[in-house]
Amino acid sequence: MVWVPLRPTRTDRRALLCAPTPRSTTMSLEWLMGWTWSLDGLRDFIATGIQSFRDCDATALAAVACLLVLFVWYCYHVGREQPRAYATVNALMQSAEANGVQNGYVYCHSPECVRCTHHDGLNQKLYHNLQEYAKRYSWSGMGRIHKGIREQGRYLNSRPSIQKPEVFFLPDLPTMPYFSRDAQKHDVELLERNFQTILCEFETLYKAFSNCSLPQGWKMNSTPSGEWFTFYLVNQGMCVPRNCRRCPRTYRLLGSLRTCIGNNVFGNACISVLSPGTVIAEHYGPTNIRIRCHLGLKTPSNCELVVGGEPQCWAEGRCLLFDDSFLHTAFHEGAPEDGPRVVFMVDLWHPNVAAAERQALDFIFAPGR
């Protein structure tokens, strides 16, 4: 003979499951101790449990489940994601200050800097950076970069003397000393529309030259003759905080450019000033993946830019685009009363570098990598 205890009602069971008080917990244990392990009893027990969960708000349970799934996905995504190259303006400024800014100019103190390193281990370092990028993202679209890194020594040594980038050459890019304005039409037009804004901020800066020979934030560059000054907002991919604060509208304008090279050692933005009688020695830029844009701010006569043996003149309020991996020079042969030649210089992506390649090159040539 099997003793079967009196079954509590369905309502009583739900109360026991959904509101576990110390007393109800004791009752539940006593009830389960005396339960007959018959199929009917097991079936009723399962049905009661399911009904109890249904009676507890099903919408709330579903919402909690969704939130848990989203939280797990977020943790996974953040854990594997490469930190963003671009942060807020304040973050960029803090980063630059932490890495050493002297007189408003970022100096490279690391012998491992890709931009400043010229040794046999450079190609291995670049290839390691490419492999790290491919592991995080994909090898898709990396064929040209892979080819360039693999045969970098041959490319740099076999280039004609008219074009010899010093650090990195990306193969199969169209080469020409100058580019038409349509190469980066949006950014060219945006810069030209803001010509007066940039000019006004320069004139405010330049007043400081009447008080001292080299005001804070300016850098004097080596030249065979004359004086060449630069005021960097971005130098080798690093924001120069103090200078950016003094040219806030110009710096904000950089964020509106679609093809400005940002967190990359090949990216620069500065005001460049040539005094009368100045000649810049012929030199090559570090890479062919960029085109350099000069917006004329003050362009007296007898000033010229020569790229690949081809001379061009600046014009106020107009942009001039050129590939600085070609041998180039500039000079100002005007009289002292003509005043300085002034341009706003910014580095833009070469129009034939694809979006996937830009992302990879930003990773490979990130400052400090």
Short mmCIF file of N, CA, C and O in Angstrom, two decimals, residues 153-278:
data_model
loop_
_atom_site.label_atom_id
_atom_site.label_comp_id
_atom_site.label_asym_id
_atom_site.label_seq_id
_atom_site.Cartn_x
_atom_site.Cartn_y
_atom_site.Cartn_z
N GLY A 153 62.76 46.85 -49.96
CA GLY A 153 64.14 47.20 -50.26
C GLY A 153 64.38 47.36 -51.75
O GLY A 153 65.03 48.31 -52.20
N ARG A 154 63.82 46.43 -52.54
CA ARG A 154 64.00 46.51 -54.00
C ARG A 154 63.32 47.75 -54.56
O ARG A 154 63.88 48.44 -55.43
N TYR A 155 62.11 48.05 -54.08
CA TYR A 155 61.40 49.22 -54.59
C TYR A 155 62.17 50.51 -54.31
O TYR A 155 62.34 51.36 -55.18
N LEU A 156 62.63 50.66 -53.06
CA LEU A 156 63.30 51.91 -52.69
C LEU A 156 64.63 52.07 -53.41
O LEU A 156 65.01 53.18 -53.79
N ASN A 157 65.34 50.96 -53.61
CA ASN A 157 66.66 51.04 -54.26
C ASN A 157 66.56 51.21 -55.77
O ASN A 157 67.46 51.78 -56.39
N SER A 158 65.48 50.71 -56.35
CA SER A 158 65.37 50.75 -57.81
C SER A 158 64.58 51.94 -58.32
O SER A 158 64.45 52.11 -59.53
N ARG A 159 64.04 52.77 -57.41
CA ARG A 159 63.27 53.92 -57.87
C ARG A 159 64.17 54.90 -58.60
O ARG A 159 65.34 55.10 -58.24
N PRO A 160 63.66 55.57 -59.64
CA PRO A 160 64.45 56.62 -60.28
C PRO A 160 64.67 57.76 -59.30
O PRO A 160 63.89 57.97 -58.38
N SER A 161 65.75 58.49 -59.51
CA SER A 161 66.14 59.52 -58.54
C SER A 161 65.09 60.61 -58.41
O SER A 161 65.10 61.36 -57.43
N ILE A 162 64.18 60.72 -59.36
CA ILE A 162 63.17 61.76 -59.29
C ILE A 162 62.13 61.48 -58.22
O ILE A 162 61.48 62.38 -57.70
N GLN A 163 61.94 60.19 -57.87
CA GLN A 163 60.98 59.82 -56.82
C GLN A 163 61.56 58.71 -55.95
O GLN A 163 61.65 57.56 -56.35
N LYS A 164 61.91 59.05 -54.73
CA LYS A 164 62.51 58.07 -53.82
C LYS A 164 61.97 58.29 -52.41
O LYS A 164 62.61 58.95 -51.58
N PRO A 165 60.78 57.76 -52.11
CA PRO A 165 60.29 57.89 -50.73
C PRO A 165 61.25 57.24 -49.75
O PRO A 165 61.80 56.18 -50.03
N GLU A 166 61.47 57.88 -48.62
CA GLU A 166 62.53 57.46 -47.71
C GLU A 166 62.14 56.28 -46.82
O GLU A 166 63.01 55.57 -46.33
N VAL A 167 60.84 56.07 -46.58
CA VAL A 167 60.43 55.06 -45.61
C VAL A 167 59.60 53.95 -46.23
O VAL A 167 59.91 52.77 -46.08
N PHE A 168 58.52 54.30 -46.94
CA PHE A 168 57.60 53.27 -47.43
C PHE A 168 57.07 53.63 -48.81
O PHE A 168 56.60 54.74 -49.05
N PHE A 169 57.15 52.63 -49.71
CA PHE A 169 56.64 52.80 -51.07
C PHE A 169 55.54 51.77 -51.31
O PHE A 169 55.75 50.57 -51.14
N LEU A 170 54.35 52.25 -51.66
CA LEU A 170 53.23 51.37 -51.98
C LEU A 170 53.20 51.19 -53.50
O LEU A 170 53.04 52.16 -54.24
N PRO A 171 53.36 49.95 -53.99
CA PRO A 171 53.45 49.74 -55.44
C PRO A 171 52.12 49.96 -56.14
O PRO A 171 51.05 49.95 -55.53
N ASP A 172 52.22 50.16 -57.44
CA ASP A 172 51.06 50.23 -58.34
C ASP A 172 50.17 51.44 -58.09
O ASP A 172 48.98 51.42 -58.42
N LEU A 173 50.72 52.50 -57.51
CA LEU A 173 49.98 53.76 -57.40
C LEU A 173 50.37 54.66 -58.57
O LEU A 173 51.55 54.73 -58.93
N PRO A 174 49.40 55.35 -59.17
CA PRO A 174 49.76 56.32 -60.23
C PRO A 174 50.72 57.37 -59.68
O PRO A 174 50.54 57.86 -58.57
N THR A 175 51.76 57.66 -60.41
CA THR A 175 52.77 58.62 -59.94
C THR A 175 52.79 59.84 -60.85
O THR A 175 52.83 59.72 -62.07
N MET A 176 52.75 60.99 -60.21
CA MET A 176 52.86 62.27 -60.92
C MET A 176 53.25 63.33 -59.90
O MET A 176 52.87 63.23 -58.72
N PRO A 177 54.03 64.31 -60.30
CA PRO A 177 54.46 65.33 -59.32
C PRO A 177 53.29 66.13 -58.75
O PRO A 177 53.26 66.39 -57.55
N TYR A 178 52.35 66.52 -59.60
CA TYR A 178 51.22 67.33 -59.16
C TYR A 178 49.91 66.61 -59.45
O TYR A 178 49.80 65.82 -60.39
N PHE A 179 48.90 66.91 -58.61
CA PHE A 179 47.57 66.35 -58.80
C PHE A 179 46.58 67.48 -59.07
O PHE A 179 46.75 68.60 -58.59
N SER A 180 45.55 67.14 -59.82
CA SER A 180 44.51 68.14 -60.07
C SER A 180 43.68 68.35 -58.81
O SER A 180 43.66 67.50 -57.91
N ARG A 181 42.97 69.44 -58.76
CA ARG A 181 42.12 69.75 -57.61
C ARG A 181 41.03 68.70 -57.42
O ARG A 181 40.55 68.48 -56.31
N ASP A 182 40.64 68.05 -58.50
CA ASP A 182 39.57 67.05 -58.41
C ASP A 182 40.02 65.76 -57.72
O ASP A 182 39.19 64.92 -57.39
N ALA A 183 41.32 65.60 -57.50
CA ALA A 183 41.81 64.38 -56.85
C ALA A 183 41.20 64.23 -55.46
O ALA A 183 40.87 63.12 -55.04
N GLN A 184 41.06 65.34 -54.75
CA GLN A 184 40.38 65.34 -53.45
C GLN A 184 39.48 66.58 -53.40
O GLN A 184 39.68 67.49 -52.60
N LYS A 185 38.48 66.56 -54.26
CA LYS A 185 37.66 67.75 -54.51
C LYS A 185 36.97 68.26 -53.26
O LYS A 185 36.97 69.47 -52.97
N HIS A 186 36.36 67.38 -52.48
CA HIS A 186 35.62 67.82 -51.29
C HIS A 186 36.52 68.57 -50.32
O HIS A 186 36.18 69.68 -49.86
N ASP A 187 37.68 68.00 -50.02
CA ASP A 187 38.56 68.63 -49.04
C ASP A 187 39.18 69.91 -49.57
O ASP A 187 39.35 70.88 -48.82
N VAL A 188 39.50 69.93 -50.84
CA VAL A 188 40.05 71.15 -51.45
C VAL A 188 39.03 72.29 -51.34
O VAL A 188 39.36 73.41 -50.93
N GLU A 189 37.80 72.02 -51.71
CA GLU A 189 36.76 73.06 -51.67
C GLU A 189 36.49 73.51 -50.24
O GLU A 189 36.25 74.69 -49.97
N LEU A 190 36.52 72.56 -49.30
CA LEU A 190 36.28 72.92 -47.90
C LEU A 190 37.39 73.82 -47.36
O LEU A 190 37.13 74.81 -46.66
N LEU A 191 38.63 73.51 -47.69
CA LEU A 191 39.74 74.35 -47.25
C LEU A 191 39.65 75.74 -47.86
O LEU A 191 39.87 76.74 -47.17
N GLU A 192 39.33 75.79 -49.12
CA GLU A 192 39.27 77.10 -49.79
C GLU A 192 38.12 77.96 -49.26
O GLU A 192 38.24 79.18 -49.18
N ARG A 193 37.00 77.32 -48.89
CA ARG A 193 35.89 78.08 -48.31
C ARG A 193 36.26 78.66 -46.95
O ARG A 193 35.71 79.69 -46.54
N ASN A 194 37.19 78.01 -46.26
CA ASN A 194 37.60 78.48 -44.93
C ASN A 194 38.93 79.24 -44.96
O ASN A 194 39.60 79.35 -43.93
N PHE A 195 39.28 79.74 -46.12
CA PHE A 195 40.53 80.46 -46.28
C PHE A 195 40.65 81.63 -45.29
O PHE A 195 41.67 81.77 -44.61
N GLN A 196 39.62 82.45 -45.18
CA GLN A 196 39.68 83.62 -44.30
C GLN A 196 39.83 83.22 -42.83
O GLN A 196 40.53 83.88 -42.06
N THR A 197 39.17 82.15 -42.44
CA THR A 197 39.26 81.67 -41.06
C THR A 197 40.69 81.29 -40.71
O THR A 197 41.22 81.69 -39.66
N ILE A 198 41.32 80.52 -41.59
CA ILE A 198 42.70 80.08 -41.34
C ILE A 198 43.65 81.28 -41.37
O ILE A 198 44.56 81.39 -40.54
N LEU A 199 43.43 82.18 -42.31
CA LEU A 199 44.28 83.37 -42.43
C LEU A 199 44.21 84.23 -41.18
O LEU A 199 45.24 84.71 -40.67
N CYS A 200 43.01 84.43 -40.65
CA CYS A 200 42.86 85.25 -39.44
C CYS A 200 43.59 84.65 -38.25
O CYS A 200 44.24 85.37 -37.48
N GLU A 201 43.50 83.33 -38.10
CA GLU A 201 44.18 82.70 -36.98
C GLU A 201 45.70 82.77 -37.16
O GLU A 201 46.44 82.93 -36.18
N PHE A 202 46.17 82.66 -38.41
CA PHE A 202 47.61 82.82 -38.65
C PHE A 202 48.06 84.23 -38.28
O PHE A 202 49.10 84.40 -37.63
N GLU A 203 47.32 85.25 -38.71
CA GLU A 203 47.74 86.62 -38.45
C GLU A 203 47.81 86.91 -36.96
O GLU A 203 48.70 87.65 -36.49
N THR A 204 46.90 86.33 -36.19
CA THR A 204 46.96 86.48 -34.74
C THR A 204 48.23 85.84 -34.18
O THR A 204 48.90 86.41 -33.30
N LEU A 205 48.57 84.67 -34.69
CA LEU A 205 49.80 83.98 -34.26
C LEU A 205 51.05 84.78 -34.63
O LEU A 205 52.00 84.89 -33.85
N TYR A 206 51.04 85.32 -35.83
CA TYR A 206 52.25 85.93 -36.38
C TYR A 206 52.61 87.24 -35.68
O TYR A 206 53.77 87.68 -35.74
N LYS A 207 51.66 87.84 -35.00
CA LYS A 207 51.95 89.08 -34.28
C LYS A 207 53.00 88.87 -33.20
O LYS A 207 53.72 89.79 -32.83
N ALA A 208 53.10 87.62 -32.71
CA ALA A 208 54.07 87.33 -31.65
C ALA A 208 55.51 87.48 -32.12
O ALA A 208 56.43 87.63 -31.30
N PHE A 209 55.74 87.43 -33.44
CA PHE A 209 57.11 87.56 -33.96
C PHE A 209 57.68 88.95 -33.72
O PHE A 209 58.89 89.14 -33.76
N SER A 210 56.84 89.93 -33.45
CA SER A 210 57.34 91.28 -33.19
C SER A 210 57.94 91.40 -31.79
O SER A 210 58.68 92.34 -31.50
N ASN A 211 57.63 90.42 -30.92
CA ASN A 211 58.10 90.46 -29.54
C ASN A 211 59.33 89.59 -29.29
O ASN A 211 60.10 89.85 -28.37
N CYS A 212 59.50 88.55 -30.07
CA CYS A 212 60.67 87.68 -29.87
C CYS A 212 61.00 86.99 -31.19
O CYS A 212 60.20 86.96 -32.11
N SER A 213 62.20 86.42 -31.25
CA SER A 213 62.68 85.83 -32.50
C SER A 213 61.94 84.55 -32.85
O SER A 213 61.65 84.28 -34.02
N LEU A 214 61.64 83.71 -31.85
CA LEU A 214 60.95 82.45 -32.11
C LEU A 214 59.87 82.24 -31.05
O LEU A 214 60.14 81.69 -29.98
N PRO A 215 58.66 82.67 -31.32
CA PRO A 215 57.58 82.53 -30.33
C PRO A 215 57.29 81.07 -30.01
O PRO A 215 57.61 80.17 -30.79
N GLN A 216 56.69 80.87 -28.86
CA GLN A 216 56.36 79.51 -28.43
C GLN A 216 55.42 78.85 -29.42
O GLN A 216 54.46 79.45 -29.89
N GLY A 217 55.70 77.59 -29.72
CA GLY A 217 54.86 76.84 -30.65
C GLY A 217 55.42 76.76 -32.05
O GLY A 217 55.04 75.88 -32.82
N TRP A 218 56.33 77.66 -32.40
CA TRP A 218 56.93 77.67 -33.73
C TRP A 218 58.22 76.87 -33.73
O TRP A 218 58.92 76.79 -32.73
N LYS A 219 58.52 76.29 -34.87
CA LYS A 219 59.77 75.54 -35.03
C LYS A 219 60.54 76.13 -36.20
O LYS A 219 59.99 76.39 -37.26
N MET A 220 61.84 76.33 -36.00
CA MET A 220 62.70 76.81 -37.08
C MET A 220 63.36 75.60 -37.74
O MET A 220 63.95 74.76 -37.07
N ASN A 221 63.25 75.52 -39.05
CA ASN A 221 63.81 74.40 -39.81
C ASN A 221 65.13 74.79 -40.47
O ASN A 221 65.38 75.95 -40.77
N SER A 222 65.95 73.79 -40.72
CA SER A 222 67.26 74.02 -41.32
C SER A 222 67.11 74.34 -42.82
O SER A 222 66.39 73.63 -43.54
N THR A 223 67.74 75.38 -43.26
CA THR A 223 67.72 75.77 -44.67
C THR A 223 69.10 76.29 -45.08
O THR A 223 69.86 76.79 -44.24
N PRO A 224 69.45 76.16 -46.38
CA PRO A 224 70.73 76.71 -46.85
C PRO A 224 70.81 78.22 -46.69
O PRO A 224 71.90 78.77 -46.46
N SER A 225 69.67 78.88 -46.82
CA SER A 225 69.65 80.33 -46.65
C SER A 225 68.26 80.77 -46.23
O SER A 225 67.26 80.09 -46.51
N GLY A 226 68.19 81.88 -45.52
CA GLY A 226 66.91 82.42 -45.10
C GLY A 226 66.34 81.70 -43.88
O GLY A 226 67.05 80.98 -43.15
N GLU A 227 65.04 81.89 -43.65
CA GLU A 227 64.37 81.34 -42.47
C GLU A 227 63.05 80.65 -42.88
O GLU A 227 62.25 81.23 -43.62
N TRP A 228 62.88 79.47 -42.36
CA TRP A 228 61.67 78.68 -42.63
C TRP A 228 61.08 78.25 -41.28
O TRP A 228 61.71 77.52 -40.52
N PHE A 229 59.89 78.75 -40.98
CA PHE A 229 59.22 78.46 -39.72
C PHE A 229 57.98 77.60 -39.97
O PHE A 229 57.28 77.77 -40.99
N THR A 230 57.69 76.71 -39.02
CA THR A 230 56.46 75.91 -39.10
C THR A 230 55.76 75.92 -37.75
O THR A 230 56.40 75.92 -36.68
N PHE A 231 54.43 75.92 -37.81
CA PHE A 231 53.58 75.89 -36.62
C PHE A 231 52.66 74.68 -36.77
O PHE A 231 51.68 74.72 -37.53
N TYR A 232 52.99 73.58 -36.08
CA TYR A 232 52.29 72.31 -36.27
C TYR A 232 51.05 72.21 -35.39
O TYR A 232 51.10 72.47 -34.19
N LEU A 233 49.95 71.79 -36.02
CA LEU A 233 48.76 71.37 -35.29
C LEU A 233 48.79 69.86 -35.10
O LEU A 233 48.40 69.34 -34.06
N VAL A 234 49.23 69.17 -36.15
CA VAL A 234 49.42 67.71 -36.09
C VAL A 234 50.80 67.42 -36.66
O VAL A 234 51.11 67.85 -37.77
N ASN A 235 51.62 66.72 -35.90
CA ASN A 235 52.96 66.41 -36.35
C ASN A 235 53.20 64.91 -36.26
O ASN A 235 53.12 64.32 -35.18
N GLN A 236 53.44 64.26 -37.39
CA GLN A 236 53.65 62.82 -37.47
C GLN A 236 52.53 62.06 -36.75
O GLN A 236 52.75 61.13 -35.99
N GLY A 237 51.31 62.48 -37.04
CA GLY A 237 50.13 61.80 -36.50
C GLY A 237 49.77 62.16 -35.09
O GLY A 237 48.79 61.63 -34.55
N MET A 238 50.51 63.07 -34.46
CA MET A 238 50.26 63.44 -33.07
C MET A 238 49.75 64.87 -33.00
O MET A 238 50.37 65.80 -33.56
N CYS A 239 48.64 65.05 -32.29
CA CYS A 239 48.13 66.40 -32.05
C CYS A 239 49.10 67.16 -31.16
O CYS A 239 49.68 66.61 -30.23
N VAL A 240 49.30 68.46 -31.47
CA VAL A 240 50.12 69.33 -30.63
C VAL A 240 49.16 70.22 -29.83
O VAL A 240 48.64 71.21 -30.36
N PRO A 241 48.88 69.85 -28.58
CA PRO A 241 47.76 70.45 -27.84
C PRO A 241 47.80 71.96 -27.75
O PRO A 241 46.81 72.63 -28.04
N ARG A 242 48.94 72.50 -27.34
CA ARG A 242 49.01 73.95 -27.12
C ARG A 242 48.76 74.71 -28.42
O ARG A 242 48.07 75.74 -28.43
N ASN A 243 49.29 74.21 -29.51
CA ASN A 243 49.09 74.88 -30.79
C ASN A 243 47.64 74.78 -31.25
O ASN A 243 47.09 75.73 -31.83
N CYS A 244 47.02 73.62 -31.03
CA CYS A 244 45.62 73.45 -31.44
C CYS A 244 44.69 74.38 -30.68
O CYS A 244 43.71 74.88 -31.24
N ARG A 245 45.00 74.64 -29.41
CA ARG A 245 44.17 75.56 -28.63
C ARG A 245 44.27 76.99 -29.17
O ARG A 245 43.33 77.77 -29.03
N ARG A 246 45.40 77.29 -29.78
CA ARG A 246 45.58 78.65 -30.30
C ARG A 246 44.97 78.82 -31.70
O ARG A 246 44.84 79.95 -32.17
N CYS A 247 44.66 77.72 -32.35
CA CYS A 247 43.99 77.76 -33.67
C CYS A 247 42.76 76.84 -33.63
O CYS A 247 42.70 75.86 -34.37
N PRO A 248 41.80 77.11 -32.77
CA PRO A 248 40.70 76.15 -32.57
C PRO A 248 39.84 75.92 -33.81
O PRO A 248 39.44 74.79 -34.09
N ARG A 249 39.57 76.97 -34.57
CA ARG A 249 38.71 76.79 -35.75
C ARG A 249 39.43 76.02 -36.86
O ARG A 249 38.83 75.20 -37.53
N THR A 250 40.71 76.30 -37.00
CA THR A 250 41.48 75.55 -38.01
C THR A 250 41.57 74.09 -37.62
O THR A 250 41.45 73.19 -38.47
N TYR A 251 41.78 73.83 -36.32
CA TYR A 251 41.88 72.44 -35.88
C TYR A 251 40.56 71.71 -36.06
O TYR A 251 40.54 70.55 -36.47
N ARG A 252 39.44 72.37 -35.75
CA ARG A 252 38.13 71.73 -35.96
C ARG A 252 37.90 71.44 -37.44
O ARG A 252 37.26 70.46 -37.79
N LEU A 253 38.43 72.31 -38.28
CA LEU A 253 38.28 72.10 -39.72
C LEU A 253 38.94 70.80 -40.17
O LEU A 253 38.42 70.11 -41.06
N LEU A 254 40.05 70.44 -39.55
CA LEU A 254 40.72 69.18 -39.91
C LEU A 254 39.78 67.99 -39.72
O LEU A 254 39.82 67.03 -40.49
N GLY A 255 38.95 68.04 -38.69
CA GLY A 255 38.02 66.94 -38.44
C GLY A 255 36.93 66.82 -39.48
O GLY A 255 36.27 65.78 -39.57
N SER A 256 36.73 67.88 -40.28
CA SER A 256 35.71 67.84 -41.33
C SER A 256 36.26 67.35 -42.66
O SER A 256 35.48 67.12 -43.60
N LEU A 257 37.57 67.21 -42.77
CA LEU A 257 38.17 66.73 -44.01
C LEU A 257 37.98 65.22 -44.13
O LEU A 257 38.22 64.48 -43.17
N ARG A 258 37.59 64.76 -45.29
CA ARG A 258 37.31 63.33 -45.47
C ARG A 258 38.58 62.50 -45.65
O ARG A 258 38.59 61.32 -45.32
N THR A 259 39.62 63.10 -46.18
CA THR A 259 40.81 62.31 -46.53
C THR A 259 42.06 62.75 -45.79
O THR A 259 43.17 62.39 -46.17
N CYS A 260 41.89 63.51 -44.73
CA CYS A 260 43.04 63.94 -43.94
C CYS A 260 43.66 62.71 -43.25
O CYS A 260 42.96 61.89 -42.67
N ILE A 261 44.98 62.57 -43.33
CA ILE A 261 45.67 61.46 -42.66
C ILE A 261 45.80 61.82 -41.19
O ILE A 261 46.44 62.82 -40.84
N GLY A 262 45.18 61.01 -40.35
CA GLY A 262 45.10 61.36 -38.93
C GLY A 262 46.14 60.68 -38.08
O GLY A 262 47.30 61.08 -38.03
N ASN A 263 45.75 59.61 -37.40
CA ASN A 263 46.62 58.95 -36.43
C ASN A 263 47.59 58.02 -37.15
O ASN A 263 47.54 56.80 -37.05
N ASN A 264 48.51 58.62 -37.89
CA ASN A 264 49.43 57.92 -38.75
C ASN A 264 50.70 58.77 -38.84
O ASN A 264 50.60 59.99 -39.00
N VAL A 265 51.86 58.14 -38.72
CA VAL A 265 53.10 58.93 -38.69
C VAL A 265 53.32 59.74 -39.96
O VAL A 265 54.14 60.66 -39.97
N PHE A 266 52.60 59.43 -41.02
CA PHE A 266 52.76 60.18 -42.27
C PHE A 266 51.80 61.37 -42.36
O PHE A 266 51.76 62.06 -43.38
N GLY A 267 51.01 61.61 -41.31
CA GLY A 267 50.03 62.69 -41.33
C GLY A 267 50.51 63.93 -40.60
O GLY A 267 50.96 63.86 -39.45
N ASN A 268 50.43 65.09 -41.27
CA ASN A 268 50.84 66.36 -40.69
C ASN A 268 49.87 67.45 -41.09
O ASN A 268 49.21 67.37 -42.14
N ALA A 269 49.80 68.48 -40.26
CA ALA A 269 49.05 69.68 -40.60
C ALA A 269 49.76 70.85 -39.92
O ALA A 269 49.99 70.81 -38.70
N CYS A 270 50.14 71.86 -40.69
CA CYS A 270 50.89 72.97 -40.10
C CYS A 270 50.76 74.21 -40.96
O CYS A 270 50.31 74.16 -42.12
N ILE A 271 51.16 75.34 -40.36
CA ILE A 271 51.33 76.59 -41.10
C ILE A 271 52.82 76.71 -41.41
O ILE A 271 53.66 76.57 -40.52
N SER A 272 53.14 76.94 -42.67
CA SER A 272 54.53 77.00 -43.11
C SER A 272 54.83 78.41 -43.62
O SER A 272 54.12 78.93 -44.49
N VAL A 273 55.90 79.00 -43.07
CA VAL A 273 56.25 80.39 -43.38
C VAL A 273 57.68 80.44 -43.93
O VAL A 273 58.62 79.96 -43.29
N LEU A 274 57.82 81.03 -45.13
CA LEU A 274 59.14 81.29 -45.72
C LEU A 274 59.40 82.79 -45.73
O LEU A 274 58.61 83.56 -46.30
N SER A 275 60.49 83.21 -45.11
CA SER A 275 60.88 84.61 -45.17
C SER A 275 61.54 84.91 -46.51
O SER A 275 62.06 84.00 -47.18
N PRO A 276 61.53 86.17 -46.95
CA PRO A 276 62.21 86.52 -48.21
C PRO A 276 63.68 86.10 -48.17
O PRO A 276 64.36 86.24 -47.16
N GLY A 277 64.16 85.56 -49.28
CA GLY A 277 65.53 85.11 -49.38
C GLY A 277 65.75 83.68 -48.91
O GLY A 277 66.89 83.23 -48.80
N THR A 278 64.67 82.94 -48.68
CA THR A 278 64.80 81.57 -48.16
C THR A 278 64.76 80.55 -49.29
O THR A 278 63.97 80.66 -50.23
#
